[in-house]
Amino acid sequence: RKEVEQDPGPFNVPEGATVAFNCTYSNSASQSFFWYRQDCRKEPKLLMSVYSSGNEDGRFTAQLNRASQYISLLIRDSKLSDSATYLCAVHMNSGGYQKVTFGTGTKLQVIP
Amino acid sequence: DVKVTQSSRYLVKRTGEKVFLECVQDMDHENMFWYRQDPGLGLRLIYFSYDVKMKEKGDIPEGYSVSREKKERFSLILESASTNQTSMYLCASSSPSGGSNEQFFGPGTRLTVL
């Protein structure tokens, strides 16, 4: 089983729709979680951190479910500009260092 | 504005050549990382460094080495390039201070090995 798994998509959704992605992780000792956004031919950039209590930033909501070992990203009122690949990142302490593992990414295409 | 720069956006090399990919960050970050990104495989960690002159193997270190002689610079070396090392290479940096651990990425180097 992969350490971090995402559905690669693509998710094709109309403008204004609500879309949700999940990211599962295998190691229960994982400590911190993030969502990154990567535009085509660009580098990943942090979208938001994922806190135990969940967090919201405008149209974006991130949640963590430790019991089931997954994080989620919800995008409301999708815009064309939301089209991108969304990567989850999982941090874990390993041998005194923070080991980071990325998912393969979920591609979102918002269509007019 | 924080910045991670990489020496080349595009690079074409021949099999067997020695290849150097340079990465520089201006944020005084302790941590630096080299990833490669391939379709369907996502970002895979090659090597990382948590301090000057320190390096740790990531998930796919075979065929690569690294050097970190100065805090701001982290180099990836392909001793003898092979066609299966054709990929997008991304450098990143982060700092544990403040608890953020956000990774800042460079623009990437698309390497083609012929």
mmCIF file of C-alpha atoms in Angstrom:
data_model
loop_
_atom_site.group_PDB
_atom_site.id
_atom_site.type_symbol
_atom_site.label_atom_id
_atom_site.label_comp_id
_atom_site.label_asym_id
_atom_site.label_seq_id
_atom_site.Cartn_x
_atom_site.Cartn_y
_atom_site.Cartn_z
ATOM 1 C CA ARG A 1 0.000 0.000 0.000
ATOM 2 C CA LYS A 2 1.317 3.466 -0.863
ATOM 3 C CA GLU A 3 2.106 5.767 2.033
ATOM 4 C CA VAL A 4 -0.098 8.509 0.633
ATOM 5 C CA GLU A 5 -2.813 7.908 -1.950
ATOM 6 C CA GLN A 6 -4.969 10.186 -4.018
ATOM 7 C CA ASP A 7 -7.452 9.599 -6.814
ATOM 8 C CA PRO A 8 -5.650 11.034 -9.858
ATOM 9 C CA GLY A 9 -8.905 12.143 -11.499
ATOM 10 C CA PRO A 10 -9.473 14.107 -13.592
ATOM 11 C CA PHE A 11 -12.456 15.568 -11.875
ATOM 12 C CA ASN A 12 -14.407 17.529 -14.476
ATOM 13 C CA VAL A 13 -16.917 19.807 -12.783
ATOM 14 C CA PRO A 14 -19.035 22.726 -13.991
ATOM 15 C CA GLU A 15 -18.466 26.218 -12.708
ATOM 16 C CA GLY A 16 -20.240 26.785 -9.436
ATOM 17 C CA ALA A 17 -20.155 23.155 -8.402
ATOM 18 C CA THR A 18 -18.850 21.821 -5.134
ATOM 19 C CA VAL A 19 -16.102 19.238 -5.381
ATOM 20 C CA ALA A 20 -14.242 17.236 -2.745
ATOM 21 C CA PHE A 21 -10.991 15.312 -2.835
ATOM 22 C CA ASN A 22 -9.665 12.811 -0.346
ATOM 23 C CA CYS A 23 -6.142 11.775 0.459
ATOM 24 C CA THR A 24 -5.458 8.658 2.513
ATOM 25 C CA TYR A 25 -2.283 7.969 4.446
ATOM 26 C CA SER A 26 -1.044 4.675 5.796
ATOM 27 C CA ASN A 27 1.061 5.655 8.803
ATOM 28 C CA SER A 28 -0.955 6.505 11.870
ATOM 29 C CA ALA A 29 2.075 8.328 13.328
ATOM 30 C CA SER A 30 1.779 11.033 10.640
ATOM 31 C CA GLN A 31 1.765 14.401 12.293
ATOM 32 C CA SER A 32 0.948 17.234 9.967
ATOM 33 C CA PHE A 33 -0.884 17.571 6.715
ATOM 34 C CA PHE A 34 -1.055 20.032 3.880
ATOM 35 C CA TRP A 35 -2.741 20.674 0.559
ATOM 36 C CA TYR A 36 -0.696 22.122 -2.282
ATOM 37 C CA ARG A 37 -1.904 23.409 -5.615
ATOM 38 C CA GLN A 38 0.094 22.878 -8.802
ATOM 39 C CA ASP A 39 -0.800 24.646 -12.014
ATOM 40 C CA CYS A 40 0.192 23.144 -15.336
ATOM 41 C CA ARG A 41 3.965 23.421 -15.879
ATOM 42 C CA LYS A 42 4.406 25.264 -12.594
ATOM 43 C CA GLU A 43 5.761 24.358 -9.197
ATOM 44 C CA PRO A 44 3.504 23.309 -6.298
ATOM 45 C CA LYS A 45 2.458 26.046 -3.897
ATOM 46 C CA LEU A 46 0.924 25.703 -0.481
ATOM 47 C CA LEU A 47 -2.850 26.021 -0.543
ATOM 48 C CA MET A 48 -3.586 25.367 3.090
ATOM 49 C CA SER A 49 -2.540 23.455 6.150
ATOM 50 C CA VAL A 50 -4.899 20.874 7.593
ATOM 51 C CA TYR A 51 -5.579 21.114 11.296
ATOM 52 C CA SER A 52 -7.210 18.561 13.556
ATOM 53 C CA SER A 53 -10.139 20.897 14.055
ATOM 54 C CA GLY A 54 -10.467 21.512 10.340
ATOM 55 C CA ASN A 55 -9.905 24.856 8.691
ATOM 56 C CA GLU A 56 -11.575 27.046 6.161
ATOM 57 C CA ASP A 57 -10.202 29.672 3.830
ATOM 58 C CA GLY A 58 -12.889 31.285 1.736
ATOM 59 C CA ARG A 59 -14.314 28.658 -0.592
ATOM 60 C CA PHE A 60 -11.826 26.017 0.557
ATOM 61 C CA THR A 61 -12.270 23.731 3.544
ATOM 62 C CA ALA A 62 -9.732 21.169 4.701
ATOM 63 C CA GLN A 63 -10.454 18.448 7.210
ATOM 64 C CA LEU A 64 -8.530 15.692 8.922
ATOM 65 C CA ASN A 65 -9.982 12.344 9.971
ATOM 66 C CA ARG A 66 -7.350 10.618 12.075
ATOM 67 C CA ALA A 67 -9.510 7.592 12.838
ATOM 68 C CA SER A 68 -9.885 6.748 9.163
ATOM 69 C CA GLN A 69 -6.508 8.226 8.218
ATOM 70 C CA TYR A 70 -7.500 10.622 5.512
ATOM 71 C CA ILE A 71 -7.610 14.314 4.809
ATOM 72 C CA SER A 72 -10.068 16.060 2.567
ATOM 73 C CA LEU A 73 -10.310 19.245 0.563
ATOM 74 C CA LEU A 74 -13.667 20.751 -0.289
ATOM 75 C CA ILE A 75 -13.999 23.474 -2.881
ATOM 76 C CA ARG A 76 -17.289 25.333 -3.033
ATOM 77 C CA ASP A 77 -18.552 27.456 -5.917
ATOM 78 C CA SER A 78 -15.799 26.249 -8.261
ATOM 79 C CA LYS A 79 -14.168 28.819 -10.516
ATOM 80 C CA LEU A 80 -12.400 28.251 -13.814
ATOM 81 C CA SER A 81 -9.243 29.433 -12.080
ATOM 82 C CA ASP A 82 -9.465 26.498 -9.652
ATOM 83 C CA SER A 83 -8.413 24.168 -12.474
ATOM 84 C CA ALA A 84 -5.152 22.651 -11.299
ATOM 85 C CA THR A 85 -3.688 19.565 -9.693
ATOM 86 C CA TYR A 86 -4.102 19.326 -5.929
ATOM 87 C CA LEU A 87 -1.400 17.503 -4.002
ATOM 88 C CA CYS A 88 -1.632 16.364 -0.426
ATOM 89 C CA ALA A 89 1.487 16.238 1.725
ATOM 90 C CA VAL A 90 1.947 14.237 4.900
ATOM 91 C CA HIS A 91 4.699 14.939 7.427
ATOM 92 C CA MET A 92 6.016 12.413 9.873
ATOM 93 C CA ASN A 93 8.926 12.330 12.283
ATOM 94 C CA SER A 94 11.431 9.754 11.130
ATOM 95 C CA GLY A 95 14.796 9.275 12.771
ATOM 96 C CA GLY A 96 14.742 12.773 14.226
ATOM 97 C CA TYR A 97 13.792 14.388 10.929
ATOM 98 C CA GLN A 98 10.541 15.429 9.392
ATOM 99 C CA LYS A 99 9.849 13.124 6.453
ATOM 100 C CA VAL A 100 7.480 14.504 3.844
ATOM 101 C CA THR A 101 5.518 12.326 1.467
ATOM 102 C CA PHE A 102 3.383 13.743 -1.306
ATOM 103 C CA GLY A 103 0.424 12.142 -2.969
ATOM 104 C CA THR A 104 0.420 11.844 -6.746
ATOM 105 C CA GLY A 105 -2.137 14.605 -7.021
ATOM 106 C CA THR A 106 -5.750 14.962 -8.106
ATOM 107 C CA LYS A 107 -6.427 16.867 -11.287
ATOM 108 C CA LEU A 108 -9.384 19.230 -11.296
ATOM 109 C CA GLN A 109 -10.829 20.724 -14.454
ATOM 110 C CA VAL A 110 -13.581 23.291 -13.989
ATOM 111 C CA ILE A 111 -15.566 23.685 -17.170
ATOM 112 C CA PRO A 112 -17.709 26.670 -18.229
ATOM 113 C CA ASP B 1 9.322 37.904 -1.765
ATOM 114 C CA VAL B 2 10.687 34.502 -0.822
ATOM 115 C CA LYS B 3 12.469 32.701 -3.571
ATOM 116 C CA VAL B 4 13.888 29.359 -4.580
ATOM 117 C CA THR B 5 15.768 29.435 -7.851
ATOM 118 C CA GLN B 6 17.080 26.622 -9.998
ATOM 119 C CA SER B 7 19.942 26.984 -12.412
ATOM 120 C CA SER B 8 18.137 25.877 -15.563
ATOM 121 C CA ARG B 9 14.525 25.532 -16.690
ATOM 122 C CA TYR B 10 15.370 23.106 -19.465
ATOM 123 C CA LEU B 11 18.399 20.889 -19.887
ATOM 124 C CA VAL B 12 19.315 18.310 -22.512
ATOM 125 C CA LYS B 13 22.169 15.904 -21.809
ATOM 126 C CA ARG B 14 23.531 12.735 -23.295
ATOM 127 C CA THR B 15 23.688 9.341 -21.645
ATOM 128 C CA GLY B 16 26.776 9.021 -19.483
ATOM 129 C CA GLU B 17 27.279 12.740 -18.946
ATOM 130 C CA LYS B 18 27.714 14.160 -15.457
ATOM 131 C CA VAL B 19 24.901 16.579 -14.693
ATOM 132 C CA PHE B 20 24.727 19.263 -12.020
ATOM 133 C CA LEU B 21 21.438 20.811 -10.965
ATOM 134 C CA GLU B 22 21.778 23.814 -8.693
ATOM 135 C CA CYS B 23 19.258 25.202 -6.261
ATOM 136 C CA VAL B 24 19.531 28.403 -4.250
ATOM 137 C CA GLN B 25 17.127 29.775 -1.635
ATOM 138 C CA ASP B 26 17.181 33.230 -0.081
ATOM 139 C CA MET B 27 15.017 32.500 2.960
ATOM 140 C CA ASP B 28 17.757 31.214 5.290
ATOM 141 C CA HIS B 29 15.929 27.891 5.462
ATOM 142 C CA GLU B 30 17.575 24.977 7.203
ATOM 143 C CA ASN B 31 15.872 22.273 5.150
ATOM 144 C CA MET B 32 16.315 21.661 1.459
ATOM 145 C CA PHE B 33 14.934 18.900 -0.738
ATOM 146 C CA TRP B 34 15.284 17.468 -4.219
ATOM 147 C CA TYR B 35 12.321 15.767 -5.860
ATOM 148 C CA ARG B 36 11.598 14.376 -9.255
ATOM 149 C CA GLN B 37 8.106 14.483 -10.680
ATOM 150 C CA ASP B 38 6.860 12.041 -13.274
ATOM 151 C CA PRO B 39 3.353 11.511 -14.693
ATOM 152 C CA GLY B 40 1.406 9.062 -12.593
ATOM 153 C CA LEU B 41 4.132 8.850 -9.957
ATOM 154 C CA GLY B 42 3.873 12.280 -8.415
ATOM 155 C CA LEU B 43 6.640 13.923 -6.429
ATOM 156 C CA ARG B 44 9.280 11.501 -5.220
ATOM 157 C CA LEU B 45 11.970 12.535 -2.761
ATOM 158 C CA ILE B 46 15.527 11.921 -3.952
ATOM 159 C CA TYR B 47 17.616 13.498 -1.188
ATOM 160 C CA PHE B 48 17.173 16.061 1.529
ATOM 161 C CA SER B 49 19.366 18.073 3.831
ATOM 162 C CA TYR B 50 18.650 19.553 7.250
ATOM 163 C CA ASP B 51 21.906 21.395 7.661
ATOM 164 C CA VAL B 52 25.075 22.403 5.883
ATOM 165 C CA LYS B 53 27.181 19.411 4.856
ATOM 166 C CA MET B 54 24.420 17.088 5.952
ATOM 167 C CA LYS B 55 22.421 14.861 3.612
ATOM 168 C CA GLU B 56 19.915 12.078 3.906
ATOM 169 C CA LYS B 57 18.622 9.665 1.301
ATOM 170 C CA GLY B 58 15.043 9.988 0.276
ATOM 171 C CA ASP B 59 12.927 7.345 -1.396
ATOM 172 C CA ILE B 60 14.803 7.100 -4.710
ATOM 173 C CA PRO B 61 18.476 8.084 -4.215
ATOM 174 C CA GLU B 62 19.972 5.565 -6.632
ATOM 175 C CA GLY B 63 21.936 7.242 -9.414
ATOM 176 C CA TYR B 64 22.052 10.594 -7.624
ATOM 177 C CA SER B 65 24.236 12.384 -5.126
ATOM 178 C CA VAL B 66 23.964 15.790 -3.474
ATOM 179 C CA SER B 67 26.132 18.496 -2.026
ATOM 180 C CA ARG B 68 25.363 21.198 0.505
ATOM 181 C CA GLU B 69 28.436 23.279 1.188
ATOM 182 C CA LYS B 70 26.509 26.449 2.015
ATOM 183 C CA LYS B 71 23.173 26.887 3.730
ATOM 184 C CA GLU B 72 21.527 28.553 0.762
ATOM 185 C CA ARG B 73 22.681 26.127 -1.913
ATOM 186 C CA PHE B 74 21.784 22.483 -2.516
ATOM 187 C CA SER B 75 23.117 20.705 -5.584
ATOM 188 C CA LEU B 76 21.888 17.512 -7.189
ATOM 189 C CA ILE B 77 24.423 15.498 -9.165
ATOM 190 C CA LEU B 78 23.784 12.791 -11.699
ATOM 191 C CA GLU B 79 27.138 11.035 -11.909
ATOM 192 C CA SER B 80 26.340 9.300 -15.195
ATOM 193 C CA ALA B 81 23.034 10.355 -16.667
ATOM 194 C CA SER B 82 20.724 7.683 -18.004
ATOM 195 C CA THR B 83 17.559 7.932 -20.079
ATOM 196 C CA ASN B 84 15.397 6.860 -17.123
ATOM 197 C CA GLN B 85 16.504 10.029 -15.350
ATOM 198 C CA THR B 86 14.600 12.135 -17.856
ATOM 199 C CA SER B 87 12.177 13.976 -15.610
ATOM 200 C CA MET B 88 11.126 17.236 -13.999
ATOM 201 C CA TYR B 89 13.368 18.010 -11.028
ATOM 202 C CA LEU B 90 12.046 20.238 -8.279
ATOM 203 C CA CYS B 91 14.003 21.738 -5.443
ATOM 204 C CA ALA B 92 12.281 22.897 -2.273
ATOM 205 C CA SER B 93 13.193 24.483 1.040
ATOM 206 C CA SER B 94 11.476 24.795 4.372
ATOM 207 C CA SER B 95 12.107 25.857 7.909
ATOM 208 C CA PRO B 96 10.859 24.134 11.033
ATOM 209 C CA SER B 97 10.826 27.388 12.990
ATOM 210 C CA GLY B 98 7.357 28.745 13.575
ATOM 211 C CA GLY B 99 5.946 25.258 13.142
ATOM 212 C CA SER B 100 4.896 25.865 9.549
ATOM 213 C CA ASN B 101 7.005 23.372 7.617
ATOM 214 C CA GLU B 102 5.594 24.798 4.406
ATOM 215 C CA GLN B 103 7.733 23.767 1.467
ATOM 216 C CA PHE B 104 8.701 26.456 -1.030
ATOM 217 C CA PHE B 105 9.468 25.084 -4.449
ATOM 218 C CA GLY B 106 11.687 26.309 -7.228
ATOM 219 C CA PRO B 107 10.332 26.523 -10.789
ATOM 220 C CA GLY B 108 11.761 23.141 -11.731
ATOM 221 C CA THR B 109 14.299 21.874 -14.235
ATOM 222 C CA ARG B 110 13.031 19.698 -17.044
ATOM 223 C CA LEU B 111 15.905 17.354 -17.827
ATOM 224 C CA THR B 112 15.995 15.268 -20.961
ATOM 225 C CA VAL B 113 18.656 12.579 -21.279
ATOM 226 C CA LEU B 114 19.197 11.352 -24.825
#
